[in-house]
Tab-separated table of N, CA and C in Angstrom:
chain	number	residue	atom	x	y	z
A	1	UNK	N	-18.453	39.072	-53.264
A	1	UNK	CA	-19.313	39.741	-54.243
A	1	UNK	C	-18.485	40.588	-55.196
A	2	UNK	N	-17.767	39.847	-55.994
A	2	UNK	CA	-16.419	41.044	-56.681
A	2	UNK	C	-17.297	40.896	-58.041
A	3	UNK	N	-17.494	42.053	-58.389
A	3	UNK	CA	-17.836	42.301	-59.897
A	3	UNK	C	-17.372	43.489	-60.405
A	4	UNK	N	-16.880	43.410	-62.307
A	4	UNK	CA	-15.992	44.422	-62.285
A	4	UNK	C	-17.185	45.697	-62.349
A	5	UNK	N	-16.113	46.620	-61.987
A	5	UNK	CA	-16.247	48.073	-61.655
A	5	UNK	C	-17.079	48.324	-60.443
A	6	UNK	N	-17.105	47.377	-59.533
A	6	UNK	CA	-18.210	47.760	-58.200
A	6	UNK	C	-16.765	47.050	-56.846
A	7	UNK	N	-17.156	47.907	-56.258
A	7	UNK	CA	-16.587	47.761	-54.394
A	7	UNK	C	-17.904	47.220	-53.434
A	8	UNK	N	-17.383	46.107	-52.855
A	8	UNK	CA	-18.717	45.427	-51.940
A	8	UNK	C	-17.907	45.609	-51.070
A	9	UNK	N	-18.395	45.872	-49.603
A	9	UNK	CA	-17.888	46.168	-48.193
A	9	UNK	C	-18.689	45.154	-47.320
A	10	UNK	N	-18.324	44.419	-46.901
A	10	UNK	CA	-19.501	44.018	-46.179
A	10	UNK	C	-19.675	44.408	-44.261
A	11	UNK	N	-21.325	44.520	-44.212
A	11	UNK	CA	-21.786	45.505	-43.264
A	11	UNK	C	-21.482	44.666	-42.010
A	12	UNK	N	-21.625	45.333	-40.987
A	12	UNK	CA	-21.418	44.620	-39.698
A	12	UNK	C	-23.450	44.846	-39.101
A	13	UNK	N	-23.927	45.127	-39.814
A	13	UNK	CA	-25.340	45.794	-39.768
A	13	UNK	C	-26.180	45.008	-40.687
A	14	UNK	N	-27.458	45.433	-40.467
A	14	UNK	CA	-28.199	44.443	-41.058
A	14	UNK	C	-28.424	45.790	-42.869
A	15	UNK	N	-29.362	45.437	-43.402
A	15	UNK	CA	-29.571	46.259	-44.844
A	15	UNK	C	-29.834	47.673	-44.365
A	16	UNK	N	-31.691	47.559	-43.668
A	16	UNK	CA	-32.439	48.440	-43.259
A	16	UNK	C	-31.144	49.596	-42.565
A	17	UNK	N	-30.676	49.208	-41.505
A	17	UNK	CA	-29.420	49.598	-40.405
A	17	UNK	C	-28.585	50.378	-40.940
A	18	UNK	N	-27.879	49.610	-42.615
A	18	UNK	CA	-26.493	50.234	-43.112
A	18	UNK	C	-27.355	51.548	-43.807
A	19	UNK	N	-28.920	51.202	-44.169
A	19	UNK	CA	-28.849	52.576	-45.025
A	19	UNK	C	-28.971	53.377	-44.463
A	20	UNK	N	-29.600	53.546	-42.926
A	20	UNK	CA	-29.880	54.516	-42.161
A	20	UNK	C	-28.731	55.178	-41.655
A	21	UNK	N	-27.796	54.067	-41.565
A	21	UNK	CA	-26.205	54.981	-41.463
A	21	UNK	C	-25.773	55.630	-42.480
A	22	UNK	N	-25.819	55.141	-43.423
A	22	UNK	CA	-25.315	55.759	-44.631
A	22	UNK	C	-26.325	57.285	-44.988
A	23	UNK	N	-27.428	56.948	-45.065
A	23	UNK	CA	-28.399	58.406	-45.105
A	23	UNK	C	-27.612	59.559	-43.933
A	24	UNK	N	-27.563	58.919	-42.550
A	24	UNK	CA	-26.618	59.563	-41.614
A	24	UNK	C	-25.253	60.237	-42.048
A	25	UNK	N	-24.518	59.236	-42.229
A	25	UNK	CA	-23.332	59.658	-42.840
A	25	UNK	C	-23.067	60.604	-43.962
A	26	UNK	N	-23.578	60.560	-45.177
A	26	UNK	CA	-23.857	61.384	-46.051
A	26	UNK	C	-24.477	62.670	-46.027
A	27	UNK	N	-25.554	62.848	-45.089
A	27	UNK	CA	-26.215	63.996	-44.513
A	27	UNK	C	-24.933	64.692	-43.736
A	28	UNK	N	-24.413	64.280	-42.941
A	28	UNK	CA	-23.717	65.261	-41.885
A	28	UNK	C	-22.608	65.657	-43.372
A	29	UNK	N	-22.102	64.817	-43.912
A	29	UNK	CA	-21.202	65.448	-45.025
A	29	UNK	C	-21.419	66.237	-46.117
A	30	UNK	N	-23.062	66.934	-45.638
A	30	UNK	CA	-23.093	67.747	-46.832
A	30	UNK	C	-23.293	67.386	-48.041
A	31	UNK	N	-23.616	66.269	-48.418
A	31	UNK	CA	-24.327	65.857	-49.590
A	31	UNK	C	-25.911	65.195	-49.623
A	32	UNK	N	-26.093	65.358	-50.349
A	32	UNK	CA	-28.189	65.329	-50.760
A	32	UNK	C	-28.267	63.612	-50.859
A	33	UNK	N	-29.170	63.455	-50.581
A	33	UNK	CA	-30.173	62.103	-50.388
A	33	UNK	C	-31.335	62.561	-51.469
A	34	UNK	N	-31.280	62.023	-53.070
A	34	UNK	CA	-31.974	62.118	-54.199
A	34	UNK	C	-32.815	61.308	-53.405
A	35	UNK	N	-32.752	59.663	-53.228
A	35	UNK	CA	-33.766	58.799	-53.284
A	35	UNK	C	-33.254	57.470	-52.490
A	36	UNK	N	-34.457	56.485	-51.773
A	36	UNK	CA	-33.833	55.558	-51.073
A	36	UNK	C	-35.313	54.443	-51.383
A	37	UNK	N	-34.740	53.222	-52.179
A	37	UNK	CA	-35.611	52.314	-52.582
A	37	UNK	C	-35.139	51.147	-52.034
A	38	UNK	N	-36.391	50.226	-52.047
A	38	UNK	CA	-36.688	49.448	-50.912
A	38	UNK	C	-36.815	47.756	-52.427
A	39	UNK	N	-36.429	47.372	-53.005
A	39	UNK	CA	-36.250	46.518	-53.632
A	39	UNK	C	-37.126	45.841	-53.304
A	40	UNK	N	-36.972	44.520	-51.725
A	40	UNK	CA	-37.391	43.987	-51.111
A	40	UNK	C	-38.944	44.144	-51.097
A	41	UNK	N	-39.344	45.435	-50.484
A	41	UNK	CA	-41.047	45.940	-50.403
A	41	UNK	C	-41.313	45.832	-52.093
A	42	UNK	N	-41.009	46.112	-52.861
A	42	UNK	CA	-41.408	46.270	-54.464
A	42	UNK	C	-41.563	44.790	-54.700
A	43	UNK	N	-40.607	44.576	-54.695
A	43	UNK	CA	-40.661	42.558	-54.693
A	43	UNK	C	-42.159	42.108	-54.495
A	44	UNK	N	-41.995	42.031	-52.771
A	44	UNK	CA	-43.246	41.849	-51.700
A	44	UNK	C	-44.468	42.131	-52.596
A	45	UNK	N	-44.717	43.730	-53.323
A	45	UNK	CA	-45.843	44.192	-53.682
A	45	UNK	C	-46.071	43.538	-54.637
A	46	UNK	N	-45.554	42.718	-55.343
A	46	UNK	CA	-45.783	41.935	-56.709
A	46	UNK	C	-46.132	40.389	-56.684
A	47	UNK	N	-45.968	39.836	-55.160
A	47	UNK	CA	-45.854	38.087	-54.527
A	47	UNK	C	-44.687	38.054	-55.187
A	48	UNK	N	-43.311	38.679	-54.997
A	48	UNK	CA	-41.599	37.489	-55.708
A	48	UNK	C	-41.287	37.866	-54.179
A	49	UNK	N	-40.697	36.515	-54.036
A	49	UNK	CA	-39.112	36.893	-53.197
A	49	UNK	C	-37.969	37.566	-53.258
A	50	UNK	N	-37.305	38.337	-52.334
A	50	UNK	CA	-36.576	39.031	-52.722
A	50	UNK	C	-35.996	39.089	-51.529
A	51	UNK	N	-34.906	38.834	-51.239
A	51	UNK	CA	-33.916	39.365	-49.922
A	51	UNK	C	-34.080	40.647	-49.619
A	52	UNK	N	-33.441	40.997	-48.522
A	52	UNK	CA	-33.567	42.596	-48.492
A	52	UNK	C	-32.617	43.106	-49.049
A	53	UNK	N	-33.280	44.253	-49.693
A	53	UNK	CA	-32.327	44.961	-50.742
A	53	UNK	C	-32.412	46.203	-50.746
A	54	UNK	N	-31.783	47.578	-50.559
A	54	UNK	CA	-32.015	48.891	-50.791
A	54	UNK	C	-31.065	49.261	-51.228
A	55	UNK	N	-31.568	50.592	-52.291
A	55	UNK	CA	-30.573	51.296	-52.776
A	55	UNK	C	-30.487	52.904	-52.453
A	56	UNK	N	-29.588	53.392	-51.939
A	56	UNK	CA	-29.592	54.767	-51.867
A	56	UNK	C	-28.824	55.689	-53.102
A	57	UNK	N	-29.263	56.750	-53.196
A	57	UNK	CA	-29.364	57.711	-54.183
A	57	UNK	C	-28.491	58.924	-53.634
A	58	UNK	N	-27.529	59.589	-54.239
A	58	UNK	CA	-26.759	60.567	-53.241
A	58	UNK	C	-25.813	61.096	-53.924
A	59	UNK	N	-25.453	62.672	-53.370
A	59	UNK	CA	-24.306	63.141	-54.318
A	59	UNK	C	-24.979	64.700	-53.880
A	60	UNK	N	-23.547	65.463	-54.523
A	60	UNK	CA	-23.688	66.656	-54.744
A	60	UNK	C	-23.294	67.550	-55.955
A	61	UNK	N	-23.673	68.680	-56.460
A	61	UNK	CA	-23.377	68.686	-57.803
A	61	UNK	C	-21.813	69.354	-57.698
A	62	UNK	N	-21.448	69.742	-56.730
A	62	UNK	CA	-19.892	69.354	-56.351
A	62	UNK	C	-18.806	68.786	-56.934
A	63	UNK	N	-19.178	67.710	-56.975
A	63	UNK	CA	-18.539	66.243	-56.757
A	63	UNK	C	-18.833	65.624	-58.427
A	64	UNK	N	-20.044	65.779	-59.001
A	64	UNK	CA	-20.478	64.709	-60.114
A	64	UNK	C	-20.448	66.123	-61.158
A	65	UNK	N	-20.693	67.086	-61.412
A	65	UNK	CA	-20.512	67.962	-62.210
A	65	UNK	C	-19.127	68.027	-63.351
A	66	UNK	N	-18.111	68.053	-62.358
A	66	UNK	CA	-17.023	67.815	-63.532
A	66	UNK	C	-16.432	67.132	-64.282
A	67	UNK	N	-16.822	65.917	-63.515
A	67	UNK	CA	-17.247	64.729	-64.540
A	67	UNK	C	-18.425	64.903	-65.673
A	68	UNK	N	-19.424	65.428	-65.555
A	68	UNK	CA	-20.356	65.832	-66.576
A	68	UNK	C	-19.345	66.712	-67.484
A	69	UNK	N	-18.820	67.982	-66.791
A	69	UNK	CA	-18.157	68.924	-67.819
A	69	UNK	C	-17.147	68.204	-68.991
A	70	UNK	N	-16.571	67.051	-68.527
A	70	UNK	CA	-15.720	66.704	-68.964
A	70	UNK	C	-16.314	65.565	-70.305
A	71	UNK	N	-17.582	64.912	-69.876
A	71	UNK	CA	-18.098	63.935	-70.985
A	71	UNK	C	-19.170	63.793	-70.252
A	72	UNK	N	-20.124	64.624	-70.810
A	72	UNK	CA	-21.799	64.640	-70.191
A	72	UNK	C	-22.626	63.672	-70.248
A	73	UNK	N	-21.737	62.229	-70.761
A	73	UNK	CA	-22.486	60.886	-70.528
A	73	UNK	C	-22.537	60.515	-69.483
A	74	UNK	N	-21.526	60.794	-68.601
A	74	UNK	CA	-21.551	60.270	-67.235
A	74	UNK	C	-22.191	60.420	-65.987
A	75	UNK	N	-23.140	61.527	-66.748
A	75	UNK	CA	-24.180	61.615	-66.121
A	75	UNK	C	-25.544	60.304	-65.775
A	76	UNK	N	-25.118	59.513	-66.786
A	76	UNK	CA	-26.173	58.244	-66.764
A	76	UNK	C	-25.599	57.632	-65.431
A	77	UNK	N	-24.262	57.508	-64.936
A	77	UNK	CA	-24.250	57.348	-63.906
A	77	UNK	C	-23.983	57.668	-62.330
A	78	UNK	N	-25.063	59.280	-62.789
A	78	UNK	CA	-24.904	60.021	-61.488
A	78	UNK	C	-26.325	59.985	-61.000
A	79	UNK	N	-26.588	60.825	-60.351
A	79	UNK	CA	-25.684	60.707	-58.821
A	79	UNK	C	-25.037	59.316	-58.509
A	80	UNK	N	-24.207	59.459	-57.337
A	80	UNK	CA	-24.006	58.464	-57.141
A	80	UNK	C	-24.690	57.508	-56.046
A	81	UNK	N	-24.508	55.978	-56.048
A	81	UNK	CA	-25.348	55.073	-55.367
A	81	UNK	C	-24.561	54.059	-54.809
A	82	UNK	N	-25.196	53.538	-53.876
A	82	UNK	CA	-25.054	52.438	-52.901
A	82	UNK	C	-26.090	51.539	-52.900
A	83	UNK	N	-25.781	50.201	-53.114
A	83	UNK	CA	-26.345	49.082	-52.758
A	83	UNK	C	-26.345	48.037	-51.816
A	84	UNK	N	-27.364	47.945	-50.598
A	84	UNK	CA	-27.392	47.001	-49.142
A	84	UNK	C	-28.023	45.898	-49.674
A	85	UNK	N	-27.402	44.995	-49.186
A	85	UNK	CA	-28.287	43.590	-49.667
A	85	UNK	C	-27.488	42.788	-49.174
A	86	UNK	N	-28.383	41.562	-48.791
A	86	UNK	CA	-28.383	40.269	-48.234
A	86	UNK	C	-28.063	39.420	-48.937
A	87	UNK	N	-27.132	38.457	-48.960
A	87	UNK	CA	-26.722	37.537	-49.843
A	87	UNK	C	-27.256	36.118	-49.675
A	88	UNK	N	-26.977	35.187	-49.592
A	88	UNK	CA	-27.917	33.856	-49.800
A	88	UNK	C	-27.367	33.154	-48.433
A	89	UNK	N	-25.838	33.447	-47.544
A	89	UNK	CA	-25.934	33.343	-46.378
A	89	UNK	C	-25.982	34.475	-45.665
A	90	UNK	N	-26.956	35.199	-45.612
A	90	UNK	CA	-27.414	36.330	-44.432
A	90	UNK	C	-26.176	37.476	-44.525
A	91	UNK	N	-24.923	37.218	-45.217
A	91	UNK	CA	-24.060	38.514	-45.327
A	91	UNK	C	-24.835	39.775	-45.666
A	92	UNK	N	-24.465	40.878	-44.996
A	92	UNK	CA	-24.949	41.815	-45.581
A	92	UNK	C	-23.786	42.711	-46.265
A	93	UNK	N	-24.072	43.292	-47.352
A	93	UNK	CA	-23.314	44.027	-48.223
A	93	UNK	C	-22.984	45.170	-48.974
A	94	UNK	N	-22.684	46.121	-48.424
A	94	UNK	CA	-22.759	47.792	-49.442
A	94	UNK	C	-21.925	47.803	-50.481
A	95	UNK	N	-22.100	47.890	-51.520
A	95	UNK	CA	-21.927	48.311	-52.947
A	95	UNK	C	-22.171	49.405	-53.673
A	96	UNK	N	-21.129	49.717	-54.173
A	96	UNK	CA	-21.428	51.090	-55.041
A	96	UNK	C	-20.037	50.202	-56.307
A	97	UNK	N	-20.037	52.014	-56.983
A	97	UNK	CA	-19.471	51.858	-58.479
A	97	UNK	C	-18.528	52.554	-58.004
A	98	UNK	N	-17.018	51.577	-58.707
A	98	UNK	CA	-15.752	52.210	-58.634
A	98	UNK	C	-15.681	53.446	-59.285
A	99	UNK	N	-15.350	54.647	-58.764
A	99	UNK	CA	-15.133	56.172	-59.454
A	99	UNK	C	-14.203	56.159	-60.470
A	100	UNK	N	-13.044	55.080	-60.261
A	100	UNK	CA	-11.800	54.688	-61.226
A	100	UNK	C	-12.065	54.133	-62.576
A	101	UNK	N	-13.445	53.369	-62.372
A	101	UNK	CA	-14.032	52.447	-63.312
A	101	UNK	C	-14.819	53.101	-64.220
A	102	UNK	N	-15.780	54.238	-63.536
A	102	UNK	CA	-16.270	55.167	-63.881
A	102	UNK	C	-15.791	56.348	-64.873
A	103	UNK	N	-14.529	56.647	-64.478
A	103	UNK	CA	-14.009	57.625	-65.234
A	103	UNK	C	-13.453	56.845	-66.837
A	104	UNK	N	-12.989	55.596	-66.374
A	104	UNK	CA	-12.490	54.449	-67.836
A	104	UNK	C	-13.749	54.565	-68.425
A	105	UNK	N	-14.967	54.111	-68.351
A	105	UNK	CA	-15.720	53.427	-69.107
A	105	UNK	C	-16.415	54.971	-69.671
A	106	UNK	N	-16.293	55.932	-69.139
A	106	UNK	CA	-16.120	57.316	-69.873
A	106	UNK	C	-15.321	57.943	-70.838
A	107	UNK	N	-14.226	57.299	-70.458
A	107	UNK	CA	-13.271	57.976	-71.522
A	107	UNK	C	-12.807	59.536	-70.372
A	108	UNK	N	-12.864	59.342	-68.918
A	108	UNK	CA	-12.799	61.037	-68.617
A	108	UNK	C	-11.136	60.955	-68.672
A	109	UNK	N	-10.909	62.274	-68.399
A	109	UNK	CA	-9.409	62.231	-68.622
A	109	UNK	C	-8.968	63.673	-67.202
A	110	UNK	N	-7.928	64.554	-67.573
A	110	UNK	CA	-7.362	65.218	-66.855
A	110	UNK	C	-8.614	66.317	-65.882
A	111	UNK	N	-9.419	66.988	-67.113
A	111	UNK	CA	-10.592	67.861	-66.509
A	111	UNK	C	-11.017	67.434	-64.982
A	112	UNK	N	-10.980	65.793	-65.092
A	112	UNK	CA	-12.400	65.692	-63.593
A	112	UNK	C	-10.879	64.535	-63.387
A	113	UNK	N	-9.923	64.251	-63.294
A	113	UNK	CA	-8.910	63.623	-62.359
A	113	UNK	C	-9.128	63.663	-60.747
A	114	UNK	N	-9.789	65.188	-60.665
A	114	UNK	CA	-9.193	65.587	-59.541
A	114	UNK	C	-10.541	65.304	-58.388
A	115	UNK	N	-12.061	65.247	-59.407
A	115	UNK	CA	-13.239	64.904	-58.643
A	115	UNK	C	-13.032	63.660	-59.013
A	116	UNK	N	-12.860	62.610	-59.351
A	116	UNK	CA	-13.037	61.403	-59.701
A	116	UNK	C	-12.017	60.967	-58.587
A	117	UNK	N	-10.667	61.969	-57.996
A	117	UNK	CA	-10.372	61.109	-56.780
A	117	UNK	C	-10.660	61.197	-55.487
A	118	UNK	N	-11.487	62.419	-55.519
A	118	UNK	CA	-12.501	62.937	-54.605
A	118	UNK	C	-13.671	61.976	-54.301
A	119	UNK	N	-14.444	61.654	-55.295
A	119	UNK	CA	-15.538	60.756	-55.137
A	119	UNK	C	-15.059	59.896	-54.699
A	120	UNK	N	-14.019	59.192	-55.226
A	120	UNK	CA	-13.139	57.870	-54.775
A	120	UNK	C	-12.858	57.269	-53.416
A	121	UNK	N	-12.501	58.583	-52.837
A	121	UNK	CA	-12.169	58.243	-51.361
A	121	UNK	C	-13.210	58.586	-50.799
A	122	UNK	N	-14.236	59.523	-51.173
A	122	UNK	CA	-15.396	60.076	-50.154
A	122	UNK	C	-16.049	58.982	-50.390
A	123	UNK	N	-16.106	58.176	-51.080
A	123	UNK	CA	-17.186	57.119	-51.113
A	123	UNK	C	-16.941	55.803	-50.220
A	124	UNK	N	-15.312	55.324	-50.539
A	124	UNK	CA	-14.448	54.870	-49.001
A	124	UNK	C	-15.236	55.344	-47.956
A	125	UNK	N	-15.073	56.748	-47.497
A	125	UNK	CA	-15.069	56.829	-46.120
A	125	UNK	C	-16.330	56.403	-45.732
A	126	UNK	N	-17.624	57.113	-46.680
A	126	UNK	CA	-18.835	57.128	-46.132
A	126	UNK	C	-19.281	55.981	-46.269
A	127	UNK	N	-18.333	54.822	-46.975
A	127	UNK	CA	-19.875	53.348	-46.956
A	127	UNK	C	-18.875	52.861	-45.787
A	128	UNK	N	-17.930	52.580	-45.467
A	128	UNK	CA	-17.027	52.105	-44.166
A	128	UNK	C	-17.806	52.406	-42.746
A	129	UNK	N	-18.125	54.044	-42.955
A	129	UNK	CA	-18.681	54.092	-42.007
A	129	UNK	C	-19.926	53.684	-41.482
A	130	UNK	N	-20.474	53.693	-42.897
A	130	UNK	CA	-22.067	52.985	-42.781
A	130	UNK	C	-22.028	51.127	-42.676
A	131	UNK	N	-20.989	50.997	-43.027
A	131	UNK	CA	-20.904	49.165	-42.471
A	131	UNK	C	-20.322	49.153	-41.307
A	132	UNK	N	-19.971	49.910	-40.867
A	132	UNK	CA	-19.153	49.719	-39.417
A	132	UNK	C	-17.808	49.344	-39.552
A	133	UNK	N	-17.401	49.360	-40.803
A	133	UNK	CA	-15.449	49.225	-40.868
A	133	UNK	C	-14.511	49.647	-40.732
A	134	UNK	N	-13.548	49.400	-39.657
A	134	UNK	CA	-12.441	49.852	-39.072
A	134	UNK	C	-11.533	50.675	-40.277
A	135	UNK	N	-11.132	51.847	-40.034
A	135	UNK	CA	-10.953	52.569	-41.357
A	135	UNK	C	-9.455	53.021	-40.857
A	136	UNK	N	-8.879	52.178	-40.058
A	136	UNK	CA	-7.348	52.481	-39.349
A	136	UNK	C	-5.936	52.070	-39.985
């Protein structure tokens, strides 16, 4: 699932599973749970098919703020998010947006270097842990 500016991990868990880890994971680390949508059920409510799909919503103003200070567009892509989903053979998959990619397609520069490599790796740790990936 390589597309530019996104990291796919894939889960050892099913969708429902990785987000509940990930809500887990993110909670004990002190960052907020904005929102957690269910793709799949929205689908359902309309008669389409839809694999299972959720997206979680998350961040702290910590972390995404100095990136705002620095070019307050980049706020269109905050907080930050994760995407679980099922692929067409039953893989399951967490996705989010490269922080590296993020800061390019901003234009950020020295100001938020230092949260942009913060997000970077905190976002590593916490979807690894929510797929179950050996992080050794």
């Amino acid at each position: 699932m390589a597309k530019t500016g996104l990291i796919s991990v894939e889960s050892r868990f099913g969708v429902a599973e990785t987000i509940d880890r990930l809500v887990e994971t993110v909670t004990r680390a002190g960052l907020r749970v904005f929102a957690r949508i269910d793709y799949a059920a929205g689908a359902h409510e309309v008669g389409a098919p839809l694999r299972s799909t959720e997206l979680l919503i998350f961040g702290h103003p910590k972390g995404g703020t100095p990136l705002m200070q620095d070019e307050q567009l980049a706020g269109i892509d905050l907080p930050v998010k994760a995407l679980a989903c099922e692929d067409a053979q039953g893989k399951v998959w967490l996705s989010y947006n490269d922080a590296h990619w993020l800061a390019e397609r901003h234009g950020l520069g020295d100001a938020s270097r230092d949260a942009v490599a913060a997000i970077s790796a905190g976002m590593e740790k916490v979807v690894a842990a929510a797929a179950g990936v050996d992080q050794s």
